[in-house]
Tab-separated table of C-alpha atoms in Angstrom:
chain	number	residue	atom	x	y	z
A	4	MET	CA	-18.069	8.412	-1.862
A	5	SER	CA	-16.697	9.524	1.498
A	6	ALA	CA	-13.463	7.598	0.794
A	7	LEU	CA	-13.031	9.547	-2.443
A	8	PHE	CA	-14.007	12.845	-0.815
A	9	LEU	CA	-11.455	12.506	1.997
A	10	ARG	CA	-8.682	11.886	-0.490
A	11	PHE	CA	-9.449	15.039	-2.484
A	12	TYR	CA	-10.570	17.310	0.372
A	13	GLN	CA	-8.396	20.479	0.443
A	14	LEU	CA	-5.696	18.602	-1.457
A	15	GLY	CA	-3.682	21.766	-2.044
A	16	ASP	CA	-4.193	23.267	1.414
A	17	ILE	CA	-0.523	22.735	2.266
A	18	ASN	CA	0.863	24.706	-0.651
A	19	LYS	CA	4.404	23.357	-0.663
A	20	PRO	CA	6.193	20.008	-0.937
A	21	VAL	CA	6.212	17.943	2.261
A	22	PHE	CA	8.486	15.065	3.293
A	23	ASP	CA	9.596	13.054	0.218
A	24	GLU	CA	7.618	15.254	-2.159
A	25	VAL	CA	10.914	17.065	-2.602
A	26	TYR	CA	12.050	13.909	-4.400
A	27	PHE	CA	9.366	11.916	-6.260
A	28	PRO	CA	7.247	14.643	-7.931
A	29	ASN	CA	10.351	16.811	-8.266
A	30	PHE	CA	12.035	14.013	-10.240
A	31	ALA	CA	8.858	13.696	-12.315
A	32	TYR	CA	9.173	17.401	-13.063
A	33	HIS	CA	12.767	16.827	-14.183
A	34	TYR	CA	11.395	14.533	-16.881
A	35	ILE	CA	9.227	17.401	-18.087
A	36	GLN	CA	12.129	19.852	-18.015
A	37	GLN	CA	14.466	17.270	-19.579
A	38	GLU	CA	17.007	17.670	-16.769
A	39	SER	CA	19.031	14.627	-15.729
A	40	PHE	CA	19.059	13.541	-12.077
A	41	PHE	CA	20.029	10.664	-9.790
A	42	HIS	CA	17.299	8.735	-8.025
A	43	SER	CA	17.208	5.522	-6.019
A	44	HIS	CA	13.987	3.811	-7.140
A	45	PRO	CA	12.568	2.577	-10.462
A	46	PRO	CA	10.787	5.241	-12.507
A	47	LEU	CA	7.149	4.182	-12.980
A	48	ALA	CA	5.593	6.256	-10.176
A	49	LYS	CA	7.441	9.322	-11.470
A	50	TYR	CA	6.150	8.685	-15.001
A	51	VAL	CA	2.594	8.570	-13.640
A	52	MET	CA	3.071	11.808	-11.678
A	53	MET	CA	4.514	13.447	-14.795
A	54	ALA	CA	1.405	12.397	-16.724
A	55	GLY	CA	-0.730	13.760	-13.877
A	56	MET	CA	0.954	17.157	-14.144
A	57	HIS	CA	0.353	17.245	-17.903
A	58	ILE	CA	-3.323	16.297	-17.516
A	59	TYR	CA	-3.830	18.846	-14.736
A	60	HIS	CA	-2.427	21.677	-16.861
A	61	MET	CA	-4.640	20.660	-19.780
A	62	LEU	CA	-7.839	21.147	-17.762
A	63	PRO	CA	-9.835	24.119	-19.105
A	64	TRP	CA	-10.379	25.714	-15.686
A	65	VAL	CA	-6.697	25.597	-14.700
A	66	ASN	CA	-4.850	28.879	-15.163
A	67	GLU	CA	-1.236	28.104	-14.313
A	68	PRO	CA	2.112	29.068	-15.866
A	69	THR	CA	3.246	26.876	-18.725
A	70	LEU	CA	4.378	23.518	-17.395
A	71	GLY	CA	8.169	23.446	-17.141
A	72	SER	CA	8.588	27.224	-17.149
A	73	VAL	CA	8.666	27.693	-13.351
A	74	PRO	CA	10.697	26.056	-10.554
A	75	PHE	CA	9.199	22.951	-8.970
A	76	ASN	CA	8.449	24.755	-5.693
A	77	GLU	CA	6.135	27.143	-7.531
A	78	LEU	CA	3.932	24.390	-8.955
A	79	ASN	CA	0.429	23.980	-7.621
A	80	PRO	CA	0.830	20.788	-5.525
A	81	VAL	CA	-2.595	19.574	-6.634
A	82	SER	CA	-0.992	18.934	-10.049
A	83	TYR	CA	1.113	16.091	-8.649
A	84	ARG	CA	-1.166	14.972	-5.810
A	85	TRP	CA	-4.468	14.357	-7.594
A	86	VAL	CA	-3.275	11.184	-9.340
A	87	ASN	CA	-2.256	9.671	-6.008
A	88	ALA	CA	-5.645	10.553	-4.518
A	89	LEU	CA	-7.360	8.742	-7.370
A	90	LEU	CA	-5.050	5.721	-7.172
A	91	GLY	CA	-5.604	5.563	-3.412
A	92	PHE	CA	-9.362	5.333	-3.902
A	93	LEU	CA	-9.036	2.746	-6.685
A	94	SER	CA	-6.756	0.685	-4.432
A	95	CYS	CA	-9.546	0.488	-1.851
A	96	CYS	CA	-11.925	-0.780	-4.540
A	97	LEU	CA	-9.467	-3.396	-5.790
A	98	PHE	CA	-8.732	-4.766	-2.310
A	99	ALA	CA	-12.487	-5.019	-1.717
A	100	LEU	CA	-12.955	-6.853	-5.034
A	101	SER	CA	-10.170	-9.265	-4.076
A	102	ALA	CA	-11.897	-9.882	-0.744
A	103	TYR	CA	-15.130	-10.706	-2.550
A	104	ARG	CA	-13.270	-13.131	-4.804
A	105	LEU	CA	-11.856	-14.842	-1.705
A	106	LYS	CA	-15.037	-15.298	0.300
A	107	LYS	CA	-18.015	-14.376	-1.926
A	108	SER	CA	-19.345	-12.270	0.951
A	109	HIS	CA	-20.593	-8.721	0.471
A	110	LEU	CA	-20.164	-8.041	4.196
A	111	PHE	CA	-16.544	-9.179	4.164
A	112	SER	CA	-15.834	-7.095	1.070
A	113	LEU	CA	-17.516	-4.028	2.602
A	114	LEU	CA	-15.470	-4.289	5.793
A	115	VAL	CA	-12.227	-4.605	3.819
A	116	PHE	CA	-13.155	-1.518	1.801
A	117	ALA	CA	-13.959	0.420	4.990
A	118	PHE	CA	-10.747	-0.508	6.798
A	119	VAL	CA	-8.489	0.234	3.822
A	120	SER	CA	-10.368	3.453	2.992
A	121	PHE	CA	-10.302	4.953	6.453
A	122	ASP	CA	-6.934	3.914	7.823
A	123	GLY	CA	-5.022	7.101	8.551
A	124	ALA	CA	-1.656	6.056	7.106
A	125	LEU	CA	-3.214	4.901	3.834
A	126	LEU	CA	-5.295	8.081	3.684
A	127	VAL	CA	-2.191	10.260	4.027
A	128	ALA	CA	-0.372	8.155	1.419
A	129	SER	CA	-3.178	9.020	-1.008
A	130	ARG	CA	-3.045	12.761	-0.349
A	131	PHE	CA	0.604	13.519	-1.104
A	132	GLY	CA	2.922	13.037	-4.055
A	133	LEU	CA	4.770	10.007	-2.728
A	134	SER	CA	5.241	6.601	-4.322
A	135	ASN	CA	3.751	4.359	-1.624
A	136	VAL	CA	0.205	4.496	-2.946
A	137	HIS	CA	1.452	3.399	-6.376
A	138	ILE	CA	2.728	0.176	-4.786
A	139	LEU	CA	-0.667	-0.341	-3.172
A	140	PHE	CA	-2.566	0.265	-6.406
A	141	TRP	CA	-0.531	-2.043	-8.622
A	142	GLY	CA	-0.223	-4.563	-5.786
A	143	ALA	CA	-3.997	-4.585	-5.267
A	144	LEU	CA	-4.511	-5.037	-9.013
A	145	SER	CA	-2.029	-7.935	-8.975
A	146	LEU	CA	-3.880	-9.675	-6.143
A	147	TYR	CA	-7.205	-9.288	-7.921
A	148	LEU	CA	-5.791	-10.589	-11.202
A	149	THR	CA	-4.161	-13.504	-9.359
A	150	LEU	CA	-7.533	-14.625	-8.053
A	151	LEU	CA	-9.198	-14.088	-11.429
A	152	THR	CA	-6.455	-16.099	-13.121
A	153	LEU	CA	-7.096	-18.983	-10.744
A	154	GLN	CA	-10.861	-18.841	-11.022
A	155	LYS	CA	-11.467	-18.065	-14.706
A	156	ASN	CA	-10.364	-19.838	-17.856
A	157	ASN	CA	-9.227	-16.722	-19.745
A	158	GLY	CA	-5.971	-16.711	-21.682
A	159	TYR	CA	-5.501	-12.935	-21.377
A	160	LEU	CA	-5.582	-12.844	-17.582
A	161	PRO	CA	-2.061	-14.287	-17.039
A	162	LEU	CA	-0.639	-11.650	-19.390
A	163	LEU	CA	-2.481	-8.866	-17.561
A	164	LEU	CA	-1.237	-10.284	-14.273
A	165	GLY	CA	2.333	-10.244	-15.577
A	166	CYS	CA	1.915	-6.592	-16.610
A	167	SER	CA	0.598	-5.566	-13.202
A	168	LEU	CA	3.459	-7.351	-11.448
A	169	ALA	CA	5.935	-5.565	-13.710
A	170	ALA	CA	4.301	-2.277	-12.744
A	171	VAL	CA	4.474	-2.806	-8.978
A	172	ILE	CA	8.145	-3.838	-9.191
A	173	SER	CA	8.796	-0.762	-11.354
A	174	VAL	CA	7.633	1.524	-8.545
A	175	LYS	CA	9.944	0.157	-5.842
A	176	TRP	CA	11.813	-3.096	-5.419
A	177	SER	CA	9.691	-3.763	-2.339
A	178	GLY	CA	6.913	-4.468	-4.835
A	179	LEU	CA	8.594	-7.845	-5.313
A	180	SER	CA	6.574	-8.994	-2.303
A	181	TYR	CA	3.470	-9.070	-4.523
A	182	TRP	CA	5.335	-11.167	-7.085
A	183	ALA	CA	6.335	-13.559	-4.290
A	184	ILE	CA	2.706	-13.770	-3.099
A	185	THR	CA	1.432	-14.503	-6.593
A	186	MET	CA	4.127	-17.076	-7.320
A	187	ALA	CA	3.584	-18.835	-3.970
A	188	VAL	CA	-0.200	-19.013	-4.441
A	189	LEU	CA	0.037	-20.423	-7.957
A	190	VAL	CA	2.793	-22.898	-7.100
A	191	ILE	CA	0.894	-24.167	-4.039
A	192	VAL	CA	-2.277	-24.727	-6.062
A	193	VAL	CA	-0.380	-26.467	-8.865
A	194	LEU	CA	1.561	-28.575	-6.357
A	195	LEU	CA	-1.532	-29.672	-4.454
A	196	LYS	CA	-3.249	-30.554	-7.709
A	197	SER	CA	-0.254	-32.575	-8.868
A	198	ILE	CA	-0.128	-34.689	-5.693
A	199	ARG	CA	-3.879	-35.224	-5.952
A	200	PHE	CA	-5.218	-33.283	-3.010
A	201	LYS	CA	-9.003	-33.188	-3.026
A	202	PHE	CA	-10.263	-29.652	-3.699
A	203	LYS	CA	-13.500	-29.054	-1.776
A	204	ARG	CA	-16.070	-26.248	-1.590
A	205	PHE	CA	-14.460	-24.089	-4.270
A	206	THR	CA	-16.934	-21.909	-6.151
A	207	HIS	CA	-14.960	-22.165	-9.391
A	208	ASN	CA	-13.604	-25.356	-10.904
A	209	ASN	CA	-11.161	-23.914	-13.428
A	210	TRP	CA	-8.176	-24.018	-11.113
A	211	PRO	CA	-4.874	-24.562	-12.956
A	212	THR	CA	-3.365	-28.018	-13.038
A	213	ILE	CA	0.123	-29.148	-13.953
A	214	ASP	CA	-0.625	-28.862	-17.659
A	215	LYS	CA	-0.113	-26.336	-20.421
A	216	LYS	CA	-2.390	-23.828	-18.689
A	217	GLY	CA	-0.430	-23.999	-15.449
A	218	LEU	CA	2.885	-23.652	-17.260
A	219	LYS	CA	1.533	-20.713	-19.271
A	220	ILE	CA	0.526	-18.902	-16.097
A	221	LEU	CA	3.892	-19.483	-14.437
A	222	SER	CA	5.686	-18.321	-17.579
A	223	ALA	CA	3.552	-15.187	-17.768
A	224	ILE	CA	4.396	-14.118	-14.222
A	225	THR	CA	8.138	-14.635	-14.726
A	226	LEU	CA	8.925	-13.589	-18.291
A	227	VAL	CA	6.413	-10.764	-18.735
A	228	PRO	CA	7.456	-8.824	-15.587
A	229	ALA	CA	11.152	-9.186	-16.478
A	230	ILE	CA	10.681	-7.933	-20.051
A	231	LEU	CA	8.354	-5.072	-19.157
A	232	TYR	CA	10.522	-3.996	-16.228
A	233	TYR	CA	13.416	-3.506	-18.651
A	234	LEU	CA	11.256	-1.662	-21.192
A	235	ILE	CA	9.861	0.701	-18.538
A	236	TRP	CA	13.407	1.910	-17.887
A	237	ILE	CA	14.052	3.030	-21.476
A	238	PRO	CA	12.660	6.621	-21.228
A	239	ASP	CA	14.560	7.210	-17.978
A	240	LEU	CA	17.853	5.934	-19.381
A	241	GLN	CA	17.477	8.172	-22.426
A	242	LEU	CA	17.470	11.183	-20.073
A	243	ASN	CA	19.803	9.951	-17.322
A	244	THR	CA	22.685	8.796	-19.470
A	245	LYS	CA	25.432	8.698	-16.836
A	246	TYR	CA	24.837	4.986	-16.125
A	247	ASP	CA	23.474	2.141	-18.217
A	248	PHE	CA	20.774	-0.258	-17.011
A	249	THR	CA	23.119	-2.557	-15.121
A	250	GLU	CA	25.214	0.182	-13.526
A	251	THR	CA	22.102	2.118	-12.510
A	252	HIS	CA	20.908	-0.877	-10.517
A	253	ARG	CA	24.311	-1.340	-8.948
A	254	GLN	CA	24.263	2.318	-7.890
A	255	PHE	CA	20.773	1.854	-6.424
A	256	PHE	CA	21.872	-1.159	-4.429
A	257	THR	CA	24.957	0.639	-3.121
A	258	TYR	CA	22.907	3.676	-2.143
A	259	HIS	CA	20.365	1.691	-0.136
A	260	LYS	CA	23.012	-0.469	1.467
A	261	ASN	CA	25.643	2.103	2.430
A	262	ARG	CA	24.284	5.641	2.274
A	263	VAL	CA	21.087	5.347	4.285
A	264	SER	CA	22.221	4.408	7.765
A	265	GLU	CA	20.044	2.774	10.384
A	266	ASP	CA	19.371	6.013	12.287
A	267	ALA	CA	19.619	8.498	9.430
A	268	HIS	CA	16.236	10.088	10.144
A	269	PRO	CA	14.367	11.000	13.357
A	270	TYR	CA	11.355	8.953	12.218
A	271	CYS	CA	13.223	5.717	11.501
A	272	SER	CA	11.486	2.717	13.052
A	273	LYS	CA	12.170	-1.008	13.426
A	274	TRP	CA	10.155	-3.518	11.413
A	275	TYR	CA	8.905	-5.324	14.515
A	276	SER	CA	7.408	-2.099	15.916
A	277	TRP	CA	5.144	-1.473	12.905
A	278	PRO	CA	2.172	-3.694	13.901
A	279	LEU	CA	1.880	-1.616	17.087
A	280	MET	CA	2.298	1.666	15.193
A	281	GLN	CA	5.000	2.751	17.616
A	282	ARG	CA	6.613	5.463	15.470
A	283	PRO	CA	4.407	7.363	12.972
A	284	ILE	CA	5.926	9.967	10.646
A	285	SER	CA	5.358	13.709	10.768
A	286	TYR	CA	4.996	15.142	7.257
A	287	HIS	CA	4.073	18.710	8.168
A	288	PHE	CA	3.906	20.749	11.374
A	289	GLU	CA	2.862	24.376	11.622
A	290	LYS	CA	2.179	26.666	14.582
A	291	ILE	CA	-0.783	28.993	14.065
A	292	PRO	CA	-0.495	32.086	16.304
A	293	ALA	CA	-3.327	33.026	18.629
A	294	THR	CA	-5.826	35.690	17.553
A	295	ASP	CA	-8.593	37.582	19.326
A	296	ASN	CA	-11.079	34.877	18.355
A	297	GLN	CA	-8.922	31.755	18.448
A	298	PRO	CA	-6.208	30.355	20.733
A	299	ARG	CA	-2.859	29.163	19.448
A	300	CYS	CA	-3.237	26.044	17.256
A	301	PHE	CA	-1.113	23.349	15.678
A	302	LYS	CA	-1.629	22.253	12.089
A	303	ASN	CA	-0.139	18.829	11.735
A	304	VAL	CA	-0.065	16.030	9.162
A	305	HIS	CA	1.157	12.641	10.323
A	306	SER	CA	1.444	9.390	8.435
A	307	PHE	CA	-0.537	8.093	11.352
A	308	GLY	CA	-2.419	4.815	11.118
A	309	ASN	CA	-5.595	4.426	13.128
A	310	PRO	CA	-3.993	2.991	16.299
A	311	VAL	CA	-7.042	0.962	17.307
A	312	LEU	CA	-7.318	-0.492	13.812
A	313	TYR	CA	-3.608	-1.417	13.855
A	314	TRP	CA	-3.870	-3.082	17.261
A	315	MET	CA	-7.063	-4.989	16.492
A	316	ALA	CA	-5.752	-6.020	13.080
A	317	SER	CA	-2.491	-7.287	14.599
A	318	LEU	CA	-4.434	-9.450	17.069
A	319	ALA	CA	-6.622	-10.717	14.232
A	320	MET	CA	-3.521	-11.526	12.194
A	321	LEU	CA	-1.996	-13.442	15.102
A	322	THR	CA	-5.236	-15.380	15.510
A	323	MET	CA	-5.339	-16.162	11.801
A	324	LEU	CA	-1.701	-17.287	11.810
A	325	ILE	CA	-2.444	-19.824	14.557
A	326	MET	CA	-5.497	-21.046	12.650
A	327	THR	CA	-3.462	-21.328	9.443
A	328	ILE	CA	-0.823	-23.504	11.103
A	329	LYS	CA	-3.554	-25.817	12.404
A	330	GLN	CA	-5.195	-25.971	8.994
A	331	ILE	CA	-1.908	-26.805	7.271
A	332	ALA	CA	-1.480	-29.768	9.629
A	333	TYR	CA	-5.054	-30.846	8.848
A	334	MET	CA	-4.470	-30.492	5.091
A	335	VAL	CA	-1.336	-32.620	5.147
A	336	LYS	CA	-2.986	-35.307	7.254
A	337	ASN	CA	-6.190	-35.585	5.198
A	338	LYS	CA	-4.884	-34.539	1.744
A	339	THR	CA	-7.771	-32.125	1.273
A	340	PHE	CA	-7.831	-28.444	0.376
A	341	ASN	CA	-10.889	-26.247	0.725
A	342	SER	CA	-11.758	-22.613	0.041
A	343	ASN	CA	-11.499	-21.599	3.703
A	344	GLN	CA	-7.966	-22.989	3.897
A	345	PHE	CA	-7.047	-21.167	0.711
A	346	THR	CA	-8.320	-17.881	2.200
A	347	LEU	CA	-6.244	-18.392	5.353
A	348	LEU	CA	-3.111	-19.190	3.348
A	349	PHE	CA	-3.656	-16.259	1.006
A	350	ILE	CA	-4.029	-13.689	3.803
A	351	THR	CA	-1.310	-14.967	6.148
A	352	GLY	CA	1.084	-15.628	3.276
A	353	GLY	CA	0.498	-12.141	1.878
A	354	TYR	CA	1.080	-10.581	5.286
A	355	LEU	CA	4.304	-12.453	5.998
A	356	ALA	CA	5.668	-11.898	2.476
A	357	SER	CA	5.062	-8.142	2.806
A	358	TRP	CA	6.392	-7.761	6.344
A	359	LEU	CA	9.115	-10.296	7.222
A	360	PRO	CA	11.595	-9.389	4.428
A	361	TRP	CA	12.061	-6.018	6.133
A	362	SER	CA	13.692	-7.838	9.050
A	363	LEU	CA	16.674	-8.393	6.737
A	364	VAL	CA	17.091	-4.676	5.970
A	365	SER	CA	19.654	-2.839	8.097
A	366	ARG	CA	19.076	0.650	6.609
A	367	CYS	CA	16.674	3.236	8.015
A	368	THR	CA	13.083	2.059	7.536
A	369	PHE	CA	9.774	3.814	8.135
A	370	LEU	CA	6.244	2.915	9.131
A	371	TYR	CA	5.062	3.402	5.535
A	372	HIS	CA	7.056	0.306	4.567
A	373	TYR	CA	4.438	-1.663	6.530
A	374	GLN	CA	1.487	-0.433	4.468
A	375	SER	CA	1.278	-3.430	2.138
A	376	ALA	CA	1.396	-5.808	5.101
A	377	SER	CA	-1.083	-3.694	7.069
A	378	VAL	CA	-3.703	-4.200	4.347
A	379	PHE	CA	-3.493	-7.977	4.818
A	380	SER	CA	-3.918	-7.501	8.568
A	381	PHE	CA	-7.014	-5.366	7.870
A	382	ILE	CA	-8.346	-8.183	5.677
A	383	ALA	CA	-7.714	-10.604	8.553
A	384	LEU	CA	-9.682	-8.350	10.917
A	385	ALA	CA	-12.526	-8.085	8.391
A	386	TRP	CA	-12.557	-11.882	8.103
A	387	LEU	CA	-12.715	-12.276	11.894
A	388	LEU	CA	-15.478	-9.676	12.326
A	389	THR	CA	-17.479	-11.218	9.476
A	390	THR	CA	-17.300	-14.552	11.266
A	391	LEU	CA	-18.448	-12.943	14.537
A	392	LEU	CA	-21.313	-11.099	12.844
A	393	GLN	CA	-22.577	-14.404	11.497
A	394	GLY	CA	-22.444	-16.044	14.932
A	395	SER	CA	-24.364	-15.830	18.184
A	396	LYS	CA	-25.769	-12.664	19.754
A	397	THR	CA	-22.734	-12.366	22.017
A	398	HIS	CA	-20.402	-12.588	19.022
A	399	LYS	CA	-22.440	-9.992	17.135
A	400	TYR	CA	-22.340	-7.565	20.077
A	401	ALA	CA	-18.570	-8.002	20.321
A	402	ALA	CA	-18.184	-7.281	16.595
A	403	TYR	CA	-20.456	-4.221	16.717
A	404	THR	CA	-18.527	-2.903	19.724
A	405	CYS	CA	-15.260	-3.239	17.809
A	406	LEU	CA	-16.718	-1.403	14.814
A	407	VAL	CA	-18.027	1.471	16.950
A	408	ILE	CA	-14.636	1.854	18.647
A	409	LEU	CA	-12.908	1.850	15.250
A	410	ILE	CA	-15.226	4.563	13.904
A	411	CYS	CA	-14.706	6.743	16.977
A	412	ALA	CA	-10.924	6.321	16.732
A	413	PHE	CA	-11.008	7.268	13.047
A	414	VAL	CA	-12.900	10.496	13.744
A	415	TYR	CA	-10.758	11.305	16.789
A	416	TRP	CA	-7.441	11.139	14.899
A	417	LEU	CA	-8.721	12.416	11.538
A	418	PRO	CA	-7.233	15.931	12.058
A	419	PHE	CA	-3.777	14.311	11.945
A	420	GLN	CA	-4.446	12.956	8.466
A	421	LEU	CA	-6.214	15.974	6.934
A	422	GLY	CA	-4.059	18.659	8.543
A	423	LEU	CA	-6.992	20.229	10.401
A	424	PRO	CA	-5.982	22.837	13.023
A	425	LEU	CA	-6.074	21.573	16.602
A	426	SER	CA	-5.715	23.432	19.849
A	427	VAL	CA	-2.455	22.772	21.656
A	428	ASP	CA	-4.315	20.714	24.268
A	429	GLY	CA	-6.196	18.818	21.566
A	430	PHE	CA	-2.932	17.991	19.823
A	431	TYR	CA	-1.214	16.586	22.909
A	432	GLN	CA	-4.350	14.721	24.007
A	433	ARG	CA	-4.104	12.685	20.822
A	434	MET	CA	-0.404	11.978	21.280
A	435	TRP	CA	-0.786	9.095	23.702
A	436	PHE	CA	2.890	8.131	23.596
A	437	LYS	CA	6.104	10.161	23.345
A	438	SER	CA	7.191	8.080	20.358
A	439	TRP	CA	4.208	9.445	18.387
A	440	ILE	CA	5.416	13.047	18.497
């Protein structure tokens, strides 16, 4: 429950839009006011925020002006933040469920839930009206449905998987990474089955083969996302009539390619710096004057990942990548495929598919673009610590030491995520590097 509590704690304390809240929930409010606008991402996250505003104003204990009758800046920010807080918590649950499907280990699943729940950047993403957490939610659902589709003989699962993939792509185009992960996993399994690799130590036997079931799954994850993606655009295009579907996408592409330069924002960061969390993003900064009872304080909200978690997870991911390469060589030589190898391929493939495409982007990018990849690195760390905890006493002590350090780091930097006032000295003590400020 602490993961849920932290996402809803003082959700409206900062009573104004911060960072990109001037865009995403504001555009959602335009839908309510029936005012046309230009935006640069698909509309699904804005639809969900619009629904959140409607639900919030329907609550019996809410006494707010009629929705749509006041300017956006006068809205209670809880009205467009609470949905993200809920989706952030549900994302943690879905990633944990996917971990359990991978390894059938309660410990592994618990560690994944803990790391995703208490990472600072993911916590901040859940507490503000931005679109990043929507990618995580639909992406997590897609991963879970991918594993269920492989492991269960249920004709509805491929259709549900196609719907979830359509949803994640309809938040941002970067959601295509989840489609690539799903497609790669299914194609690899089908390919290995077709060339008669021996599948060993799999809990479930209903893995798709190169038959009607396999073709149905592949069709569902190509046709269903394409059709639903188009349908999701219909309400937006009925309001924003300046461009049709095709021209809207051309305008989007032009905007991202030409109008957002490489150094357009003070918090731009390079893709290769993200695993080290070199440049977090300040969402809100406020100076609180000194009083008779309290010295001068800073109230600050950073999209600030737990640095120790990022560093440990990056090392774990590097370790897993080396192991995966070795296992691929072993698979090819012996023509066998086991559940441990599948887990390695799933995690490393998901990480690389979510991270490496950003190396091709020349526009300004931010640390939050790494969030999907960071989750896979957290899963890699959970996998490594689970292995250590099941080993010798020395391995267990090493794992427990890592967990204690991670907990202490989470508590130490928590004021940056919740916007808790810090003394000036306390603020600068937590800014270990100039690039963090």
